Short mmCIF file of C-alpha atoms in Angstrom, two decimals:
data_model
loop_
_atom_site.label_atom_id
_atom_site.label_comp_id
_atom_site.label_asym_id
_atom_site.label_seq_id
_atom_site.Cartn_x
_atom_site.Cartn_y
_atom_site.Cartn_z
CA UNK A 1 121.67 31.94 42.33
CA UNK A 2 118.25 31.35 41.51
CA UNK A 3 115.95 29.17 43.57
CA UNK A 4 113.63 26.73 42.61
CA UNK A 5 115.12 25.39 39.32
CA UNK A 6 114.70 21.76 39.83
CA UNK A 7 112.20 22.09 42.30
CA UNK A 8 109.81 19.14 43.20
CA UNK A 9 107.96 17.95 45.93
CA UNK A 10 109.18 14.47 45.58
CA UNK A 11 111.91 12.64 46.54
CA UNK A 12 111.75 13.60 50.23
CA UNK A 13 114.98 14.93 51.08
CA UNK A 14 117.48 13.07 52.85
CA UNK A 15 120.41 13.55 54.95
CA UNK A 16 120.96 15.30 58.85
CA UNK A 17 119.83 18.91 57.27
CA UNK A 18 116.40 17.43 56.22
CA UNK A 19 115.71 16.65 59.57
CA UNK A 20 115.63 20.06 61.06
CA UNK A 21 112.72 21.31 62.85
CA UNK A 22 111.02 24.02 60.50
CA UNK A 23 108.33 26.35 60.99
CA UNK A 24 106.76 28.47 58.24
CA UNK A 25 105.30 31.48 60.01
CA UNK A 26 102.27 33.44 58.10
CA UNK A 27 101.29 36.77 59.16
CA UNK A 28 97.47 35.95 59.95
CA UNK A 29 95.74 37.09 62.46
CA UNK A 30 95.06 33.99 64.41
CA UNK A 31 98.28 33.91 65.71
CA UNK A 32 97.24 36.97 68.26
CA UNK A 33 96.47 35.22 71.91
CA UNK A 34 98.09 31.94 70.87
CA UNK A 35 101.08 32.61 73.03
CA UNK A 36 103.03 30.39 70.88
CA UNK A 37 106.20 32.52 70.47
CA UNK A 38 108.33 30.58 72.33
CA UNK A 39 107.09 27.29 70.69
CA UNK A 40 108.38 28.95 67.14
CA UNK A 41 111.53 30.18 68.12
CA UNK A 42 112.55 26.44 69.27
CA UNK A 43 112.39 25.27 65.86
CA UNK A 44 115.78 24.91 63.91
CA UNK A 45 114.42 26.98 60.83
CA UNK A 46 112.20 29.73 61.11
CA UNK A 47 110.20 31.34 58.02
CA UNK A 48 108.59 34.61 57.65
CA UNK A 49 107.29 36.35 54.74
CA UNK A 50 106.94 40.57 53.66
CA UNK A 51 106.38 43.04 56.12
CA UNK A 52 105.98 40.77 59.02
CA UNK A 53 106.91 42.12 62.70
CA UNK A 54 108.32 40.72 66.04
CA UNK A 55 108.70 43.66 68.26
CA UNK A 56 105.35 43.89 70.46
CA UNK A 57 103.94 40.75 68.96
CA UNK A 58 107.10 38.46 71.02
CA UNK A 59 104.73 36.22 72.96
CA UNK A 60 102.50 35.19 69.82
CA UNK A 61 104.88 35.35 66.88
CA UNK A 62 108.67 34.74 69.09
CA UNK A 63 111.82 36.53 68.14
CA UNK A 64 113.93 34.73 65.58
CA UNK A 65 113.74 34.49 61.70
CA UNK A 66 116.36 32.65 59.64
CA UNK A 67 114.60 32.79 56.11
CA UNK A 68 112.99 35.74 54.92
CA UNK A 69 110.93 35.76 51.54
CA UNK A 70 109.51 38.90 50.33
CA UNK A 71 107.67 40.05 47.30
CA UNK A 72 109.36 43.46 47.14
CA UNK A 73 112.72 45.62 46.98
CA UNK A 74 114.47 46.74 49.78
CA UNK A 75 113.83 50.49 49.57
CA UNK A 76 111.00 50.49 52.01
CA UNK A 77 112.05 51.75 55.59
CA UNK A 78 110.50 48.94 57.37
CA UNK A 79 112.73 46.09 55.28
CA UNK A 80 115.60 47.68 56.00
CA UNK A 81 114.51 47.76 59.99
CA UNK A 82 114.06 44.01 59.60
CA UNK A 83 117.62 43.56 57.86
CA UNK A 84 118.96 45.51 60.85
CA UNK A 85 117.00 43.42 63.78
CA UNK A 86 116.85 39.69 62.60
CA UNK A 87 120.20 37.57 62.34
CA UNK A 88 119.15 36.09 58.83
CA UNK A 89 120.27 32.91 57.16
CA UNK A 90 118.79 33.78 53.47
CA UNK A 91 116.60 35.68 51.85
CA UNK A 92 114.44 34.83 49.09
CA UNK A 93 112.66 37.58 46.78
CA UNK A 94 110.06 37.31 44.19
CA UNK A 95 108.45 39.81 42.41
CA UNK A 96 107.91 38.42 38.81
CA UNK A 97 108.25 41.67 37.21
CA UNK A 98 111.54 43.50 38.53
CA UNK A 99 113.29 40.62 40.87
CA UNK A 100 116.81 41.11 39.80
CA UNK A 101 116.66 44.69 40.32
CA UNK A 102 114.80 43.65 43.79
CA UNK A 103 117.52 41.25 44.37
CA UNK A 104 120.08 44.01 43.77
CA UNK A 105 118.39 46.12 46.22
CA UNK A 106 118.68 44.14 48.76
CA UNK A 107 122.76 43.28 47.98
CA UNK A 108 123.23 46.70 48.12
CA UNK A 109 121.30 47.61 51.37
CA UNK A 110 123.40 44.46 52.71
CA UNK A 111 126.63 45.94 51.93
CA UNK A 112 125.75 49.43 53.35
CA UNK A 113 124.59 47.29 56.51
CA UNK A 114 128.02 45.52 56.19
CA UNK A 115 125.91 42.39 56.29
CA UNK A 116 126.72 39.09 54.24
CA UNK A 117 123.29 37.29 53.75
CA UNK A 118 122.58 35.41 50.38
CA UNK A 119 119.83 36.83 47.99
CA UNK A 120 118.25 34.63 45.96
CA UNK A 121 115.73 35.40 43.39
CA UNK A 122 112.83 33.00 43.28
CA UNK A 123 112.74 32.26 39.53
CA UNK A 124 109.20 32.25 37.68
CA UNK A 125 109.77 28.44 36.59
CA UNK A 126 108.66 28.04 40.38
CA UNK A 127 104.71 29.16 39.26
CA UNK A 128 104.89 26.72 36.65
CA UNK A 129 106.26 23.63 38.90
CA UNK A 130 103.63 24.51 41.17
CA UNK A 131 100.76 24.86 38.84
CA UNK A 132 101.82 21.33 37.29
CA UNK A 133 101.86 19.78 41.05
CA UNK A 134 98.00 21.35 41.77
CA UNK A 135 96.89 20.08 38.18
CA UNK A 136 94.92 23.29 38.11
CA UNK A 137 95.48 26.62 36.07
CA UNK A 138 96.63 28.41 38.80
CA UNK A 139 99.54 30.39 39.02
CA UNK A 140 98.78 33.54 41.69
CA UNK A 141 100.25 31.27 44.63
CA UNK A 142 100.71 33.22 47.94
CA UNK A 143 104.29 33.96 49.26
CA UNK A 144 103.57 31.58 51.81
CA UNK A 145 102.67 28.62 49.56
CA UNK A 146 105.99 29.46 47.60
CA UNK A 147 107.88 29.48 50.77
CA UNK A 148 106.58 26.14 51.93
CA UNK A 149 107.35 24.18 48.46
CA UNK A 150 110.76 25.89 48.24
CA UNK A 151 111.08 24.69 51.82
CA UNK A 152 110.30 21.18 51.08
CA UNK A 153 112.89 20.69 48.44
CA UNK A 154 115.22 21.11 51.29
CA UNK A 155 113.60 19.74 54.50
CA UNK A 156 111.42 16.68 55.00
CA UNK A 157 108.60 18.44 57.13
CA UNK A 158 107.44 21.78 57.39
CA UNK A 159 105.16 23.04 60.18
CA UNK A 160 102.58 26.27 59.33
CA UNK A 161 101.32 28.66 61.51
CA UNK A 162 99.66 32.11 61.10
CA UNK A 163 98.06 30.85 57.70
CA UNK A 164 94.46 31.58 57.82
CA UNK A 165 94.22 34.51 54.80
CA UNK A 166 91.41 32.28 53.51
CA UNK A 167 89.41 32.92 56.82
CA UNK A 168 86.87 36.32 56.24
CA UNK A 169 87.85 38.05 59.36
CA UNK A 170 87.74 41.52 60.44
CA UNK A 171 91.79 41.45 61.04
CA UNK A 172 93.45 40.07 58.04
CA UNK A 173 96.97 40.03 59.49
CA UNK A 174 98.17 40.60 63.33
CA UNK A 175 100.35 43.24 62.95
CA UNK A 176 98.08 45.68 60.55
CA UNK A 177 94.74 46.66 59.50
CA UNK A 178 94.93 45.08 55.94
CA UNK A 179 91.83 42.95 54.96
CA UNK A 180 91.70 40.47 52.29
CA UNK A 181 88.99 40.92 49.59
CA UNK A 182 88.20 37.59 47.39
CA UNK A 183 87.75 38.19 43.60
CA UNK A 184 87.33 35.09 42.09
CA UNK A 185 88.66 36.48 38.84
CA UNK A 186 92.03 37.15 39.60
CA UNK A 187 94.59 37.37 42.65
CA UNK A 188 94.98 34.79 45.42
CA UNK A 189 91.95 32.20 45.21
CA UNK A 190 91.64 30.32 48.31
CA UNK A 191 90.46 27.12 46.87
CA UNK A 192 93.24 26.68 44.88
CA UNK A 193 95.48 27.11 47.79
CA UNK A 194 93.40 24.95 50.04
CA UNK A 195 94.10 22.15 47.21
CA UNK A 196 97.76 22.70 46.97
CA UNK A 197 98.08 22.51 50.57
CA UNK A 198 95.59 19.60 50.82
CA UNK A 199 98.11 17.50 48.60
CA UNK A 200 101.23 18.14 50.63
CA UNK A 201 99.25 17.51 53.82
CA UNK A 202 98.08 14.37 52.32
CA UNK A 203 101.71 13.36 51.23
CA UNK A 204 102.61 14.17 55.17
CA UNK A 205 105.07 16.88 53.88
CA UNK A 206 103.19 19.71 55.81
CA UNK A 207 101.17 20.06 59.17
CA UNK A 208 99.27 23.02 60.12
CA UNK A 209 99.66 23.95 63.90
CA UNK A 210 96.46 23.87 65.59
CA UNK A 211 95.60 27.46 66.09
CA UNK A 212 92.35 28.34 65.22
CA UNK A 213 91.45 31.20 62.94
CA UNK A 214 90.81 34.48 64.87
CA UNK A 215 87.60 35.46 62.81
CA UNK A 216 86.41 38.98 63.78
CA UNK A 217 83.04 38.82 65.54
CA UNK A 218 81.16 40.01 62.57
CA UNK A 219 83.46 37.99 60.10
CA UNK A 220 82.05 35.22 58.20
CA UNK A 221 83.46 32.44 56.51
CA UNK A 222 84.24 32.36 52.51
CA UNK A 223 82.72 29.16 50.67
CA UNK A 224 83.33 25.78 52.17
CA UNK A 225 85.91 24.98 49.12
CA UNK A 226 87.68 28.32 50.95
CA UNK A 227 88.14 26.57 53.93
CA UNK A 228 91.46 25.52 55.55
CA UNK A 229 93.48 22.63 54.23
CA UNK A 230 93.41 20.34 56.96
CA UNK A 231 91.09 19.25 59.79
CA UNK A 232 93.50 21.05 62.31
CA UNK A 233 92.02 18.43 65.13
CA UNK A 234 92.65 15.09 63.53
CA UNK A 235 95.85 13.07 63.55
CA UNK A 236 97.09 10.62 60.89
CA UNK A 237 99.07 8.98 63.91
CA UNK A 238 102.61 10.09 62.38
CA UNK A 239 105.40 10.59 65.40
CA UNK A 240 106.26 13.65 63.48
CA UNK A 241 102.84 15.11 63.60
CA UNK A 242 102.52 13.99 67.26
CA UNK A 243 105.59 15.88 68.04
CA UNK A 244 104.60 19.23 65.97
CA UNK A 245 101.35 19.29 66.92
CA UNK A 246 100.20 17.56 69.94
CA UNK A 247 103.19 18.18 72.06
CA UNK A 248 103.27 22.00 71.75
CA UNK A 249 99.29 21.93 72.84
CA UNK A 250 99.85 19.63 75.68
CA UNK A 251 102.87 22.01 76.64
CA UNK A 252 100.41 24.90 77.12
CA UNK A 253 98.12 22.63 78.88
CA UNK A 254 100.48 22.05 81.59
CA UNK A 255 101.70 25.36 81.74
CA UNK A 256 98.00 26.61 82.38
CA UNK A 257 96.82 28.17 79.58
CA UNK A 258 93.73 25.80 79.44
CA UNK A 259 92.88 25.40 83.22
CA UNK A 260 93.35 27.25 86.58
CA UNK A 261 96.19 25.89 88.94
CA UNK A 262 94.33 26.68 92.26
CA UNK A 263 91.81 24.25 90.83
CA UNK A 264 94.30 21.79 89.57
CA UNK A 265 95.51 21.89 92.90
CA UNK A 266 92.35 21.31 94.70
CA UNK A 267 91.06 18.61 92.60
CA UNK A 268 94.64 16.70 92.57
CA UNK A 269 94.44 15.03 95.81
CA UNK A 270 91.12 14.04 96.12
CA UNK A 271 91.77 12.30 92.65
CA UNK A 272 94.93 10.53 93.39
CA UNK A 273 93.01 9.74 96.69
CA UNK A 274 90.79 7.78 94.49
CA UNK A 275 92.88 6.35 91.97
CA UNK A 276 95.41 4.60 94.49
CA UNK A 277 92.48 3.66 96.36
CA UNK A 278 90.99 1.99 93.61
CA UNK A 279 94.13 -0.09 93.39
CA UNK A 280 94.23 -0.79 97.16
CA UNK A 281 97.37 1.25 97.55
CA UNK A 282 98.18 3.77 100.86
CA UNK A 283 100.93 6.02 100.92
CA UNK A 284 103.16 3.02 102.91
CA UNK A 285 102.79 0.81 100.20
CA UNK A 286 105.89 0.69 99.06
CA UNK A 287 109.61 0.21 100.98
CA UNK A 288 112.64 2.30 100.57
CA UNK A 289 114.33 -0.26 98.12
CA UNK A 290 110.91 -0.56 95.97
CA UNK A 291 111.45 0.62 92.41
CA UNK A 292 108.54 3.37 90.96
CA UNK A 293 107.77 4.45 87.57
CA UNK A 294 105.49 6.59 86.33
CA UNK A 295 105.42 6.55 82.26
CA UNK A 296 103.97 9.86 81.13
CA UNK A 297 104.05 11.41 84.66
CA UNK A 298 103.13 14.77 82.84
CA UNK A 299 104.10 18.16 85.38
CA UNK A 300 103.33 16.81 88.41
CA UNK A 301 105.41 13.78 90.57
CA UNK A 302 102.56 11.93 91.31
CA UNK A 303 104.65 9.60 92.94
CA UNK A 304 104.98 11.62 95.58
CA UNK A 305 101.47 10.21 96.81
CA UNK A 306 103.77 7.20 98.10
CA UNK A 307 106.31 8.07 101.46
CA UNK A 308 109.05 5.71 100.19
CA UNK A 309 110.39 3.92 97.40
CA UNK A 310 113.12 5.00 94.35
CA UNK A 311 110.78 7.14 92.24
CA UNK A 312 111.30 7.49 88.64
CA UNK A 313 109.75 9.65 85.65
CA UNK A 314 109.29 9.82 82.19
CA UNK A 315 107.65 12.01 79.76
CA UNK A 316 108.86 13.91 76.28
CA UNK A 317 108.31 17.07 78.11
CA UNK A 318 109.67 16.31 81.05
CA UNK A 319 112.42 18.91 80.77
CA UNK A 320 109.77 21.55 80.21
CA UNK A 321 107.32 20.44 82.78
CA UNK A 322 109.85 20.88 85.64
CA UNK A 323 110.73 24.48 84.88
CA UNK A 324 106.72 25.45 85.40
CA UNK A 325 106.49 27.68 88.11
CA UNK A 326 103.95 26.01 90.23
CA UNK A 327 105.65 22.64 89.74
CA UNK A 328 109.34 23.42 90.03
CA UNK A 329 109.27 23.67 93.79
CA UNK A 330 107.88 19.88 93.75
CA UNK A 331 110.64 18.44 91.10
CA UNK A 332 113.71 19.69 93.40
CA UNK A 333 113.64 16.61 95.59
CA UNK A 334 113.98 14.07 92.60
CA UNK A 335 117.27 13.74 91.12
CA UNK A 336 118.02 14.62 87.45
CA UNK A 337 119.06 11.14 87.07
CA UNK A 338 115.73 9.76 87.88
CA UNK A 339 113.65 12.03 85.01
CA UNK A 340 113.70 10.91 81.33
CA UNK A 341 112.69 13.38 78.71
CA UNK A 342 111.80 11.20 75.97
CA UNK A 343 109.07 9.86 74.13
CA UNK A 344 107.28 7.03 75.98
CA UNK A 345 107.13 4.64 73.00
CA UNK A 346 111.27 5.03 73.01
CA UNK A 347 112.54 2.55 75.55
CA UNK A 348 114.73 3.09 78.73
CA UNK A 349 117.29 0.27 78.89
CA UNK A 350 118.34 1.15 82.61
CA UNK A 351 114.74 0.16 83.92
CA UNK A 352 114.04 -2.82 81.93
CA UNK A 353 113.06 -5.76 84.55
CA UNK A 354 113.96 -3.05 87.52
CA UNK A 355 109.95 -1.89 88.58
CA UNK A 356 108.18 -3.00 91.61
CA UNK A 357 105.52 -0.76 90.38
CA UNK A 358 104.87 1.27 86.82
CA UNK A 359 102.04 3.88 86.87
CA UNK A 360 100.71 4.96 83.19
CA UNK A 361 97.62 7.26 83.90
CA UNK A 362 95.94 9.38 81.23
CA UNK A 363 98.78 8.60 78.56
CA UNK A 364 98.08 6.12 76.03
CA UNK A 365 95.65 8.00 74.55
CA UNK A 366 98.13 11.54 74.36
CA UNK A 367 100.92 9.46 72.23
CA UNK A 368 101.37 8.31 68.96
CA UNK A 369 101.96 4.18 69.53
CA UNK A 370 100.22 3.58 72.36
CA UNK A 371 100.45 -0.44 71.95
CA UNK A 372 104.31 -0.27 71.84
CA UNK A 373 103.99 1.84 75.29
CA UNK A 374 102.34 -0.94 76.37
CA UNK A 375 104.87 -3.54 75.49
CA UNK A 376 107.63 -1.21 77.04
CA UNK A 377 105.79 -1.13 80.49
CA UNK A 378 105.62 -4.88 80.28
CA UNK A 379 109.78 -5.10 80.31
CA UNK A 380 109.73 -2.15 82.98
CA UNK A 381 107.90 -4.44 85.28
CA UNK A 382 109.51 -7.36 87.26
CA UNK A 383 107.49 -10.85 87.18
CA UNK A 384 104.83 -10.04 89.67
CA UNK A 385 105.23 -6.46 89.79
CA UNK A 386 101.62 -4.00 90.01
CA UNK A 387 100.71 -1.79 87.09
CA UNK A 388 98.20 0.32 87.48
CA UNK A 389 96.87 2.05 83.80
CA UNK A 390 94.25 4.68 82.87
CA UNK A 391 93.14 5.97 79.46
CA UNK A 392 90.39 7.04 77.12
CA UNK A 393 89.20 5.43 74.22
CA UNK A 394 88.63 7.78 70.99
CA UNK A 395 87.01 6.63 67.83
CA UNK A 396 88.37 9.36 66.00
CA UNK A 397 91.87 10.98 67.17
CA UNK A 398 91.61 14.71 67.85
CA UNK A 399 94.15 17.65 69.16
CA UNK A 400 94.31 16.65 72.81
CA UNK A 401 93.83 12.78 72.31
CA UNK A 402 95.41 11.47 69.26
CA UNK A 403 96.00 7.71 70.53
CA UNK A 404 94.05 4.69 70.90
CA UNK A 405 91.21 3.88 68.58
CA UNK A 406 90.61 0.02 69.10
CA UNK A 407 89.88 -1.44 72.74
CA UNK A 408 89.65 -4.78 71.24
CA UNK A 409 93.08 -4.14 70.12
CA UNK A 410 94.40 -2.91 73.60
CA UNK A 411 92.77 -5.52 75.65
CA UNK A 412 94.08 -8.54 73.96
CA UNK A 413 97.48 -6.91 74.20
CA UNK A 414 96.68 -6.26 77.99
CA UNK A 415 95.44 -9.80 78.37
CA UNK A 416 98.65 -11.46 76.54
CA UNK A 417 101.33 -10.03 79.17
CA UNK A 418 99.52 -9.29 82.36
CA UNK A 419 96.67 -10.52 84.82
CA UNK A 420 93.86 -8.10 85.38
CA UNK A 421 93.54 -7.72 89.12
CA UNK A 422 90.54 -5.08 88.97
CA UNK A 423 88.96 -3.34 86.12
CA UNK A 424 87.15 0.06 87.29
CA UNK A 425 83.73 0.48 85.81
CA UNK A 426 83.79 3.42 82.89
CA UNK A 427 83.21 7.14 84.19
CA UNK A 428 84.97 6.04 87.41
CA UNK A 429 87.81 8.86 87.08
CA UNK A 430 87.02 12.27 85.64
CA UNK A 431 90.95 12.15 83.75
CA UNK A 432 90.37 8.45 82.68
CA UNK A 433 86.79 7.83 81.35
CA UNK A 434 86.69 4.49 79.60
CA UNK A 435 89.41 1.96 80.87
CA UNK A 436 91.42 1.70 84.56
CA UNK A 437 93.07 -1.39 85.24
CA UNK A 438 94.77 -2.75 88.04
CA UNK A 439 97.25 -5.43 85.95
CA UNK A 440 100.13 -8.06 87.44
CA UNK A 441 103.20 -8.67 85.47
CA UNK A 442 103.20 -12.32 84.52
#
């Protein structure tokens, strides 16, 4: 079995299998402290390399592995331990010199362990394909680059995390003390790897998880041409990138990684008293039969500000938010049938034309298509219903806010579908600095 005989980054694979969520986990020290283990383990396909290690690093690197790329034979006790530890679906071997012998070594040890796992020899021609694609005289590609190339023959999109070997730091790998010494005359060349990944990013085939390189305190960067392949704080606007990059960040934020819950708790009631005060609403503003819908509700049921009403909630991460320990008790009073865990861009048919009040606060600038969400809100609201929208505007998308970049287009869409009852001055609220609107559906 030879992998990569007809490898090409195009055409984009099709079929159900091509849509699987794929993460390629590097061995970079930037994984340490990221607490992305659970996020990694949620993927359908999890690819790792060489002498990776999960034990003792589970919170940061996860526990699962489905595909393993290896650049050596299976004679090492560490390799044999990994074979026993992980439920693998495939193994790829590339040594370029003794690849067939290395494959045989893996097969022999798998037989001893009574495991049936396909072992594929990566054909040396893969390097020629990658060199042609790059358009440079470079063939010493890293195992990570080879793995990404081969996975893209099978899957439409892959996400990379722990890829930071081009960053000079005190620690090269998360699980050992190895160091990367850059020799411009031989070995791996970061500037060419960067160009390679740049092309894949531009073709929207590869995404980088927003894990910042964990450079040591005394580490210094390589020259500019050797820096990471993509500005991980910027977005192209695709739904895939939003799901793979922004949403994990959003989940970590709400889990409490980026703010303290006690401080959030203290500010919460103050903020919403101000917001609903701006809308001239009180806890008694709605009756038992009124339908209230929070589009992009986040981790807390804000509609509990109101004492009555049939309350519905939508958020793409809602099934995860309701399990956050500080929030879990607050969600118990809300039926599962009133919670929609899906992107706000996707229509909830049962809510169309049913809502007496729609709230969408600090949501649109976190989405991949804010204008589509406004259209959905229009359709949910009854004629004459109140709608409360707050959002920031950003000229350039970044990690926390991939959304709205055109105030003129946004306001035009609002004016075409609603009557503006109140428009708060800029910087009126800490969570929505640019736009706060009380609207009436017309």
